[in-house]
GROMACS .gro file of C-alpha atoms in nm:
model
  412
    1ARG     CA    1  -4.690 -12.568  17.849
    2ALA     CA    2  -4.656 -12.606  17.470
    3VAL     CA    3  -4.312 -12.537  17.330
    4VAL     CA    4  -4.299 -12.338  17.004
    5GLN     CA    5  -3.998 -12.418  16.789
    6ASN     CA    6  -3.863 -12.175  16.531
    7LEU     CA    7  -3.762 -12.400  16.245
    8ALA     CA    8  -3.456 -12.280  16.058
    9PRO     CA    9  -3.505 -12.237  15.680
   10PRO     CA   10  -3.370 -12.533  15.483
   11VAL     CA   11  -3.036 -12.512  15.308
   12ILE     CA   12  -3.102 -12.533  14.932
   13ASP     CA   13  -2.894 -12.799  14.754
   14ARG     CA   14  -3.055 -12.783  14.410
   15ILE     CA   15  -3.291 -12.560  14.208
   16GLU     CA   16  -3.526 -12.688  13.939
   17VAL     CA   17  -3.771 -12.507  13.709
   18VAL     CA   18  -4.081 -12.677  13.572
   19GLN     CA   19  -4.261 -12.478  13.303
   20ASN     CA   20  -4.445 -12.527  12.973
   21SER     CA   21  -4.394 -12.202  12.778
   22ARG     CA   22  -4.194 -12.136  12.463
   23ILE     CA   23  -3.932 -11.931  12.641
   24SER     CA   24  -3.617 -12.092  12.770
   25THR     CA   25  -3.609 -12.267  13.106
   26GLU     CA   26  -3.258 -12.126  13.140
   27LEU     CA   27  -3.404 -11.776  13.115
   28LEU     CA   28  -3.637 -11.845  13.407
   29ARG     CA   29  -3.357 -12.010  13.602
   30SER     CA   30  -3.142 -11.699  13.556
   31LYS     CA   31  -3.404 -11.492  13.737
   32ILE     CA   32  -3.381 -11.706  14.053
   33ARG     CA   33  -3.106 -11.561  14.270
   34GLN     CA   34  -3.123 -11.808  14.558
   35PRO     CA   35  -2.763 -11.921  14.628
   36ILE     CA   36  -2.690 -12.295  14.630
   37GLY     CA   37  -2.570 -12.411  14.971
   38GLU     CA   38  -2.737 -12.123  15.153
   39PRO     CA   39  -3.057 -12.116  15.362
   40LEU     CA   40  -3.377 -12.040  15.174
   41ASP     CA   41  -3.419 -11.664  15.131
   42LYS     CA   42  -3.798 -11.642  15.139
   43PRO     CA   43  -3.830 -11.266  15.064
   44GLY     CA   44  -3.577 -11.309  14.784
   45ILE     CA   45  -3.753 -11.602  14.618
   46GLU     CA   46  -4.087 -11.422  14.643
   47HIS     CA   47  -3.930 -11.125  14.466
   48ASP     CA   48  -3.795 -11.357  14.195
   49ILE     CA   49  -4.138 -11.521  14.155
   50ALA     CA   50  -4.291 -11.177  14.105
   51ASP     CA   51  -4.021 -11.100  13.848
   52ILE     CA   52  -4.105 -11.416  13.650
   53TYR     CA   53  -4.477 -11.345  13.674
   54GLY     CA   54  -4.405 -10.996  13.547
   55LEU     CA   55  -4.292 -11.146  13.215
   56ASP     CA   56  -4.667 -11.173  13.148
   57GLU     CA   57  -4.619 -11.524  13.008
   58PHE     CA   58  -4.778 -11.727  13.285
   59THR     CA   59  -5.114 -11.769  13.456
   60ARG     CA   60  -4.953 -11.908  13.771
   61VAL     CA   61  -4.604 -11.905  13.923
   62ASP     CA   62  -4.522 -12.059  14.262
   63TYR     CA   63  -4.250 -12.257  14.436
   64SER     CA   64  -4.203 -12.547  14.676
   65VAL     CA   65  -3.918 -12.701  14.875
   66GLY     CA   66  -3.893 -13.078  14.904
   67VAL     CA   67  -3.642 -13.345  14.997
   68VAL     CA   68  -3.516 -13.560  14.707
   69GLU     CA   69  -3.240 -13.814  14.774
   70ASP     CA   70  -3.142 -13.634  15.096
   71GLU     CA   71  -3.121 -13.297  14.915
   72HIS     CA   72  -3.341 -12.993  14.971
   73VAL     CA   73  -3.470 -12.906  14.622
   74LEU     CA   74  -3.628 -12.569  14.546
   75THR     CA   75  -3.873 -12.616  14.258
   76VAL     CA   76  -4.033 -12.326  14.073
   77HIS     CA   77  -4.354 -12.411  13.887
   78ALA     CA   78  -4.472 -12.183  13.602
   79THR     CA   79  -4.791 -12.248  13.402
   80ALA     CA   80  -4.802 -12.076  13.063
   81ILE     CA   81  -5.099 -11.877  12.936
   82PRO     CA   82  -5.303 -12.107  12.706
   83GLU     CA   83  -5.256 -12.065  12.330
   84GLY     CA   84  -4.935 -11.871  12.383
   85SER     CA   85  -4.915 -11.512  12.493
   86ARG     CA   86  -5.123 -11.328  12.234
   87TYR     CA   87  -5.333 -11.023  12.311
   88LEU     CA   88  -5.579 -10.841  12.084
   89LYS     CA   89  -5.721 -10.506  12.191
   90VAL     CA   90  -5.957 -10.267  12.014
   91GLY     CA   91  -6.064  -9.911  12.081
   92LEU     CA   92  -6.202  -9.588  11.938
   93THR     CA   93  -6.188  -9.213  11.982
   94LEU     CA   94  -6.455  -8.952  11.913
   95ASP     CA   95  -6.378  -8.581  11.955
   96GLN     CA   96  -6.611  -8.293  11.873
   97ASP     CA   97  -6.548  -7.924  11.942
   98ASN     CA   98  -6.771  -7.618  11.947
   99LYS     CA   99  -6.651  -7.512  11.600
  100GLY     CA  100  -6.810  -7.816  11.438
  101GLU     CA  101  -6.480  -8.001  11.393
  102ASN     CA  102  -6.500  -8.370  11.476
  103SER     CA  103  -6.262  -8.664  11.461
  104PHE     CA  104  -6.333  -9.036  11.476
  105GLY     CA  105  -6.072  -9.311  11.495
  106LEU     CA  106  -6.099  -9.689  11.520
  107ARG     CA  107  -5.793  -9.881  11.630
  108GLY     CA  108  -5.664 -10.219  11.733
  109SER     CA  109  -5.342 -10.371  11.866
  110TRP     CA  110  -5.199 -10.721  11.875
  111ARG     CA  111  -4.911 -10.846  12.087
  112GLN     CA  112  -4.741 -11.184  12.092
  113LYS     CA  113  -4.493 -11.261  12.365
  114GLY     CA  114  -4.260 -11.553  12.420
  115ILE     CA  115  -4.191 -11.600  12.049
  116ASN     CA  116  -3.859 -11.773  12.109
  117ARG     CA  117  -3.643 -11.909  12.392
  118LEU     CA  118  -3.512 -11.564  12.486
  119GLY     CA  119  -3.861 -11.414  12.522
  120ALA     CA  120  -3.894 -11.204  12.205
  121GLU     CA  121  -4.207 -10.994  12.157
  122TRP     CA  122  -4.390 -10.870  11.845
  123TYR     CA  123  -4.631 -10.579  11.875
  124THR     CA  124  -4.849 -10.431  11.600
  125MET     CA  125  -5.105 -10.152  11.623
  126ALA     CA  126  -5.320  -9.973  11.369
  127GLN     CA  127  -5.567  -9.686  11.364
  128VAL     CA  128  -5.795  -9.571  11.083
  129GLY     CA  129  -5.963  -9.235  11.096
  130GLY     CA  130  -5.827  -8.933  11.274
  131ASP     CA  131  -5.450  -8.968  11.259
  132SER     CA  132  -5.410  -9.302  11.083
  133ILE     CA  133  -5.123  -9.516  11.211
  134LEU     CA  134  -4.973  -9.854  11.132
  135ARG     CA  135  -4.684  -9.956  11.355
  136THR     CA  136  -4.508 -10.287  11.401
  137GLU     CA  137  -4.224 -10.345  11.648
  138PHE     CA  138  -4.006 -10.644  11.727
  139TYR     CA  139  -3.822 -10.669  12.060
  140GLN     CA  140  -3.546 -10.930  12.085
  141PRO     CA  141  -3.347 -10.993  12.406
  142ILE     CA  142  -2.998 -11.121  12.328
  143ASP     CA  143  -2.898 -11.280  12.659
  144MET     CA  144  -3.061 -11.510  12.912
  145ARG     CA  145  -3.099 -11.240  13.175
  146GLN     CA  146  -3.270 -11.013  12.919
  147ARG     CA  147  -3.035 -10.732  13.006
  148PHE     CA  148  -2.938 -10.653  12.647
  149PHE     CA  149  -3.182 -10.633  12.357
  150VAL     CA  150  -3.239 -10.509  12.003
  151ASP     CA  151  -3.556 -10.320  11.918
  152THR     CA  152  -3.660 -10.255  11.557
  153SER     CA  153  -3.976 -10.092  11.425
  154TYR     CA  154  -4.159  -9.962  11.119
  155GLN     CA  155  -4.431  -9.696  11.133
  156PHE     CA  156  -4.661  -9.536  10.877
  157GLN     CA  157  -4.851  -9.231  10.999
  158ARG     CA  158  -5.096  -8.997  10.828
  159ARG     CA  159  -5.102  -8.691  11.047
  160THR     CA  160  -5.335  -8.391  11.013
  161LEU     CA  161  -5.198  -8.061  11.141
  162ASN     CA  162  -5.466  -7.802  11.217
  163LEU     CA  163  -5.270  -7.488  11.291
  164ALA     CA  164  -5.461  -7.225  11.486
  165ASN     CA  165  -5.405  -6.884  11.643
  166LYS     CA  166  -5.625  -6.804  11.945
  167GLY     CA  167  -5.858  -7.083  11.842
  168GLU     CA  168  -5.898  -6.972  11.480
  169LEU     CA  169  -5.777  -7.214  11.211
  170TYR     CA  170  -5.534  -7.057  10.964
  171ALA     CA  171  -5.358  -7.359  10.810
  172ARG     CA  172  -5.413  -7.729  10.762
  173ALA     CA  173  -5.174  -7.989  10.624
  174HIS     CA  174  -5.171  -8.367  10.586
  175VAL     CA  175  -4.833  -8.532  10.646
  176ASP     CA  176  -4.772  -8.894  10.541
  177SER     CA  177  -4.452  -9.048  10.679
  178HIS     CA  178  -4.276  -9.385  10.679
  179THR     CA  179  -4.020  -9.441  10.955
  180VAL     CA  180  -3.779  -9.728  11.022
  181GLU     CA  181  -3.589  -9.741  11.351
  182LEU     CA  182  -3.323  -9.976  11.487
  183GLY     CA  183  -3.213  -9.941  11.848
  184PRO     CA  184  -2.991 -10.175  12.050
  185GLY     CA  185  -3.038 -10.121  12.421
  186VAL     CA  186  -2.980 -10.229  12.778
  187ASN     CA  187  -3.223 -10.278  13.066
  188LEU     CA  188  -3.095 -10.095  13.373
  189GLY     CA  189  -3.248 -10.306  13.646
  190ASP     CA  190  -3.624 -10.357  13.655
  191ASP     CA  191  -3.731  -9.996  13.608
  192ALA     CA  192  -3.518  -9.834  13.337
  193ALA     CA  193  -3.400  -9.898  12.981
  194LEU     CA  194  -3.151  -9.717  12.756
  195ARG     CA  195  -3.168  -9.732  12.376
  196ILE     CA  196  -2.923  -9.587  12.124
  197GLY     CA  197  -2.979  -9.632  11.752
  198GLY     CA  198  -3.054  -9.491  11.411
  199PHE     CA  199  -3.362  -9.401  11.207
  200ALA     CA  200  -3.465  -9.320  10.851
  201LEU     CA  201  -3.783  -9.145  10.739
  202THR     CA  202  -3.951  -9.035  10.419
  203SER     CA  203  -4.252  -8.805  10.409
  204ASP     CA  204  -4.502  -8.625  10.186
  205THR     CA  205  -4.679  -8.305  10.293
  206GLU     CA  206  -5.001  -8.184  10.131
  207VAL     CA  207  -5.132  -7.841  10.230
  208ASP     CA  208  -5.511  -7.788  10.237
  209ILE     CA  209  -5.516  -7.436  10.378
  210GLY     CA  210  -5.204  -7.238  10.307
  211ASP     CA  211  -4.939  -7.076  10.522
  212PRO     CA  212  -4.613  -6.941  10.376
  213ARG     CA  213  -4.418  -7.161  10.614
  214LEU     CA  214  -4.600  -7.481  10.507
  215GLN     CA  215  -4.547  -7.613  10.158
  216SER     CA  216  -4.662  -7.927   9.977
  217SER     CA  217  -4.342  -8.126   9.941
  218SER     CA  218  -4.157  -8.456   9.985
  219ALA     CA  219  -3.858  -8.491  10.214
  220ASN     CA  220  -3.623  -8.746  10.370
  221ASP     CA  221  -3.491  -8.758  10.723
  222ALA     CA  222  -3.225  -8.976  10.887
  223GLY     CA  223  -2.999  -8.968  11.187
  224TYR     CA  224  -2.945  -9.117  11.531
  225PHE     CA  225  -3.114  -9.107  11.871
  226ALA     CA  226  -3.063  -9.190  12.237
  227GLN     CA  227  -3.356  -9.264  12.468
  228LEU     CA  228  -3.377  -9.329  12.841
  229LEU     CA  229  -3.701  -9.452  13.002
  230TYR     CA  230  -3.758  -9.485  13.377
  231ASP     CA  231  -4.092  -9.625  13.493
  232THR     CA  232  -4.216  -9.723  13.839
  233LEU     CA  233  -4.588  -9.651  13.787
  234ASP     CA  234  -4.797  -9.922  13.949
  235ARG     CA  235  -5.048  -9.922  13.660
  236PRO     CA  236  -5.023  -9.800  13.300
  237PHE     CA  237  -5.361  -9.625  13.323
  238PHE     CA  238  -5.503  -9.436  13.623
  239PRO     CA  239  -5.181  -9.498  13.820
  240GLY     CA  240  -5.199  -9.476  14.198
  241SER     CA  241  -4.828  -9.429  14.268
  242GLY     CA  242  -4.491  -9.410  14.101
  243THR     CA  243  -4.295  -9.207  13.850
  244ARG     CA  244  -4.241  -9.228  13.476
  245MET     CA  245  -3.974  -9.023  13.297
  246LEU     CA  246  -3.881  -9.026  12.929
  247THR     CA  247  -3.577  -8.849  12.786
  248ARG     CA  248  -3.503  -8.867  12.412
  249TYR     CA  249  -3.240  -8.688  12.207
  250GLN     CA  250  -3.261  -8.710  11.827
  251SER     CA  251  -3.031  -8.564  11.565
  252GLY     CA  252  -3.113  -8.538  11.194
  253LYS     CA  253  -2.801  -8.546  10.979
  254GLU     CA  254  -2.777  -8.422  10.620
  255SER     CA  255  -2.476  -8.650  10.577
  256TRP     CA  256  -2.707  -8.946  10.652
  257GLY     CA  257  -2.967  -8.831  10.397
  258ALA     CA  258  -3.180  -8.582  10.594
  259ALA     CA  259  -3.317  -8.289  10.395
  260SER     CA  260  -3.232  -8.057  10.685
  261GLY     CA  261  -3.015  -8.100  10.991
  262TYR     CA  262  -3.156  -8.054  11.340
  263ASN     CA  263  -3.129  -8.151  11.706
  264ALA     CA  264  -3.444  -8.246  11.898
  265LEU     CA  265  -3.496  -8.301  12.272
  266THR     CA  266  -3.799  -8.450  12.450
  267LEU     CA  267  -3.850  -8.454  12.828
  268ILE     CA  268  -4.174  -8.601  12.970
  269GLY     CA  269  -4.243  -8.677  13.335
  270TYR     CA  270  -4.534  -8.822  13.536
  271HIS     CA  271  -4.568  -8.863  13.910
  272ALA     CA  272  -4.868  -9.010  14.092
  273GLU     CA  273  -4.956  -9.011  14.462
  274SER     CA  274  -5.268  -9.157  14.624
  275PHE     CA  275  -5.448  -9.070  14.945
  276GLY     CA  276  -5.704  -9.340  15.005
  277ARG     CA  277  -5.933  -9.339  14.702
  278ASN     CA  278  -5.799  -9.005  14.581
  279THR     CA  279  -5.505  -8.968  14.341
  280LEU     CA  280  -5.309  -8.664  14.224
  281THR     CA  281  -5.091  -8.690  13.913
  282LEU     CA  282  -4.842  -8.426  13.799
  283ILE     CA  283  -4.744  -8.419  13.432
  284GLY     CA  284  -4.466  -8.211  13.279
  285ARG     CA  285  -4.356  -8.199  12.914
  286TRP     CA  286  -4.089  -8.003  12.728
  287GLN     CA  287  -3.987  -8.054  12.364
  288GLU     CA  288  -3.759  -7.849  12.145
  289LEU     CA  289  -3.634  -7.861  11.787
  290GLU     CA  290  -3.316  -7.670  11.700
  291LEU     CA  291  -3.267  -7.641  11.323
  292ASP     CA  292  -2.913  -7.622  11.186
  293ASP     CA  293  -3.039  -7.348  10.953
  294PRO     CA  294  -3.331  -7.181  11.135
  295TYR     CA  295  -3.433  -6.984  10.824
  296ASN     CA  296  -3.447  -7.258  10.561
  297PRO     CA  297  -3.676  -7.428  10.633
  298VAL     CA  298  -3.856  -7.268  10.927
  299ILE     CA  299  -4.077  -7.575  10.977
  300LEU     CA  300  -4.017  -7.950  10.940
  301PRO     CA  301  -4.374  -8.090  10.920
  302THR     CA  302  -4.272  -8.440  11.038
  303GLN     CA  303  -4.103  -8.300  11.350
  304LEU     CA  304  -4.358  -8.039  11.459
  305TYR     CA  305  -4.476  -8.073  11.818
  306THR     CA  306  -4.848  -8.035  11.877
  307LEU     CA  307  -5.095  -7.965  12.155
  308GLY     CA  308  -5.472  -7.992  12.149
  309GLY     CA  309  -5.697  -8.277  12.253
  310PHE     CA  310  -5.799  -8.454  12.571
  311LEU     CA  311  -5.554  -8.375  12.857
  312THR     CA  312  -5.324  -8.187  12.615
  313LEU     CA  313  -5.504  -7.850  12.634
  314SER     CA  314  -5.851  -8.001  12.660
  315GLY     CA  315  -6.109  -7.801  12.467
  316TYR     CA  316  -5.883  -7.746  12.168
  317THR     CA  317  -5.911  -7.956  11.853
  318ARG     CA  318  -5.662  -8.242  11.848
  319ASP     CA  319  -5.316  -8.129  11.728
  320SER     CA  320  -5.446  -7.778  11.651
  321ILE     CA  321  -5.147  -7.589  11.795
  322ALA     CA  322  -4.805  -7.668  11.649
  323GLY     CA  323  -4.450  -7.539  11.667
  324ASN     CA  324  -4.082  -7.616  11.724
  325TYR     CA  325  -4.093  -7.562  12.102
  326LEU     CA  326  -4.353  -7.709  12.338
  327GLY     CA  327  -4.412  -7.666  12.709
  328GLN     CA  328  -4.697  -7.815  12.911
  329GLY     CA  329  -4.781  -7.880  13.274
  330SER     CA  330  -5.091  -8.054  13.407
  331LEU     CA  331  -5.243  -8.155  13.739
  332LEU     CA  332  -5.487  -8.446  13.732
  333TYR     CA  333  -5.717  -8.551  14.015
  334TYR     CA  334  -5.932  -8.863  14.012
  335ARG     CA  335  -6.124  -9.055  14.275
  336ARG     CA  336  -6.225  -9.418  14.262
  337MET     CA  337  -6.602  -9.430  14.294
  338ASP     CA  338  -6.661  -9.806  14.336
  339GLN     CA  339  -6.531 -10.063  14.582
  340GLN     CA  340  -6.247 -10.306  14.509
  341SER     CA  341  -6.404 -10.606  14.333
  342LEU     CA  342  -6.374 -10.955  14.477
  343LEU     CA  343  -6.401 -11.101  14.125
  344PRO     CA  344  -6.092 -11.189  13.916
  345ILE     CA  345  -6.172 -10.900  13.679
  346ASP     CA  346  -6.184 -10.559  13.845
  347MET     CA  347  -6.310 -10.253  13.652
  348PRO     CA  348  -6.243  -9.943  13.865
  349VAL     CA  349  -6.460  -9.639  13.791
  350TYR     CA  350  -6.309  -9.293  13.841
  351LEU     CA  351  -6.441  -8.939  13.845
  352GLY     CA  352  -6.175  -8.683  13.772
  353ALA     CA  353  -6.069  -8.337  13.662
  354SER     CA  354  -5.762  -8.173  13.513
  355LEU     CA  355  -5.597  -7.833  13.517
  356GLU     CA  356  -5.365  -7.774  13.221
  357ALA     CA  357  -5.133  -7.500  13.099
  358GLY     CA  358  -4.914  -7.500  12.790
  359ASN     CA  359  -4.833  -7.363  12.450
  360VAL     CA  360  -4.609  -7.412  12.148
  361TRP     CA  361  -4.380  -7.161  11.983
  362LEU     CA  362  -4.214  -7.147  11.645
  363GLU     CA  363  -3.903  -6.962  11.764
  364LYS     CA  364  -3.717  -7.001  12.093
  365ASP     CA  365  -3.703  -6.625  12.150
  366ASN     CA  366  -4.084  -6.625  12.176
  367VAL     CA  367  -4.102  -6.887  12.455
  368SER     CA  368  -4.263  -6.715  12.754
  369ALA     CA  369  -4.480  -6.807  13.052
  370ASP     CA  370  -4.693  -6.504  12.963
  371GLU     CA  371  -4.802  -6.689  12.650
  372LEU     CA  372  -4.935  -6.999  12.829
  373ILE     CA  373  -5.285  -7.116  12.742
  374TYR     CA  374  -5.496  -7.247  13.030
  375ALA     CA  375  -5.742  -7.534  13.000
  376GLY     CA  376  -5.918  -7.799  13.203
  377SER     CA  377  -6.150  -8.096  13.186
  378LEU     CA  378  -6.400  -8.307  13.375
  379PHE     CA  379  -6.411  -8.677  13.297
  380LEU     CA  380  -6.551  -9.014  13.391
  381GLY     CA  381  -6.301  -9.298  13.350
  382VAL     CA  382  -6.308  -9.678  13.361
  383ASP     CA  383  -5.997  -9.898  13.376
  384SER     CA  384  -6.135 -10.184  13.166
  385PRO     CA  385  -5.978 -10.506  13.030
  386ILE     CA  386  -5.954 -10.345  12.683
  387GLY     CA  387  -5.785 -10.033  12.818
  388PRO     CA  388  -5.900  -9.702  12.962
  389ILE     CA  389  -6.242  -9.560  12.878
  390TYR     CA  390  -6.291  -9.183  12.905
  391LEU     CA  391  -6.598  -8.964  12.864
  392GLY     CA  392  -6.492  -8.605  12.910
  393LEU     CA  393  -6.568  -8.238  12.860
  394GLY     CA  394  -6.283  -7.995  12.795
  395VAL     CA  395  -6.273  -7.614  12.806
  396ALA     CA  396  -5.990  -7.372  12.732
  397GLU     CA  397  -5.913  -7.008  12.673
  398ASN     CA  398  -6.027  -6.840  12.352
  399ASP     CA  399  -6.374  -6.994  12.388
  400GLN     CA  400  -6.258  -7.348  12.312
  401ARG     CA  401  -6.483  -7.640  12.415
  402ALA     CA  402  -6.491  -8.007  12.319
  403ILE     CA  403  -6.638  -8.339  12.425
  404TYR     CA  404  -6.439  -8.662  12.415
  405LEU     CA  405  -6.513  -9.033  12.409
  406GLN     CA  406  -6.210  -9.264  12.410
  407ILE     CA  407  -6.213  -9.639  12.444
  408GLY     CA  408  -5.874  -9.806  12.472
  409GLN     CA  409  -5.529  -9.651  12.472
  410VAL     CA  410  -5.485  -9.331  12.274
  411LEU     CA  411  -5.226  -9.367  11.997
  412LYS     CA  412  -5.005  -9.056  11.995
   0.00000   0.00000   0.00000
C-alpha cells in the first residue's frame, strides 16, 4: 500500500523580491508579512501577492521557494506593465428629454501610476460639453507601507444649473469655478482612507434666466474639510457585492477668505448583493448646507446640491433640481445576460431597472418625505474596457421623460 506523506511547509530563512517597475523594491518587500524563521504561511503569502497585484503596476505577480546555500529562500517575482503604468480612457454622454433639452459631453482621462519609488500617481480628466470639467490630482504616499499620503488637486468646472419646479424651468445659471485642495491622509487598512485638509475656490456666476435668489456675481470660498471613504465593492461598475460609504464634512470660513460662512455634510452609501446572475444595489444619499447667515445669501451657487439625470431622478434634465438640502434613495436591479467569457477580456452585458425617490429643498424646515419625487429607468449596460456603457430610458413624476447614452464613467 502506498504511503502518503504530508510534507511540512519549509521554514523561510530569507525573502527576496525581483521586479522591474519604477516603484521601490522596499515598498513591495514591506507588503510581504511572512516572518523570517517561521514556516511558510501559504494563505498569508497569497494574500500579500494579491495586495501587490492590486497596486495595478504589474501584469504578473507570483512566488517560489527554493534552496540557496542551505537556506530556504522565498522569492516574489513581479513583472511590470510595459511602458509604465499609463491609462487613457475616453467617453461621452448624450441626454435628451421630452422638453427638447439635450446635453452632449465628450471626455477623457489619463492616469500614470508608479511615478516614483513610493508609488505616486497622477490623474487628469477633462470633459467638454455639458458640464465642462478639467481636473488634475497628484497622490503621493510618504512611507514605504503607503499608509500615509498627501493628495493635492486642482479643478476647473463650468456647471449649468437648470432650476425647475414640477418639471418647469424657472431659472438657469452658469457657474465657473476654480478649486485647489490639499489633503494629507492615512489609509486605514485596505478598505478605508481618511483625509483632512484645506481648500480654496473662486467662482463666477452668470444668470441666463432670472430668479431673485440667483445673481450674476463673483465670489471666493475657502476653508477646511474631513473625508472618510470605506470601499469593499468588488467592481467599480456593476458591482456584484460589497459596500461603499463616503462621509465628508466641509466648512467655509470667512476668516480664511470665504464670502460666506457655512457647514456642509455629505453622506453617500452603496450596498450590492448578488443572487446568481441577479444583483440588487441599494443607494442612499443625504447632503446638507447650513449657512452661517441663512438670509444673506440664501444660495451659494458653487455649493448647491442637484438632482436630475440618469439614476439621479431619471427622466429629469441633468442637474435641473437644486437646493441646500438633498435626499435620495434608489434600488437598482440588473441581470447579467451573457456567459462568463473564457477570453482575457470579458465584457459583461446587463439588463437592468431602477426605482428612485428624492428631492432637494432650499430650507431645512421644508424637508419632508411628502415632497419626494418618484422616478425610474430601464437600461442596457455593458462593463467594457473603457468603462461602463449605458443606454437607458428614464421616467419621473410631472411628465418627465428622457433617454440616455453614456460611454465611460460619468464625471459628477
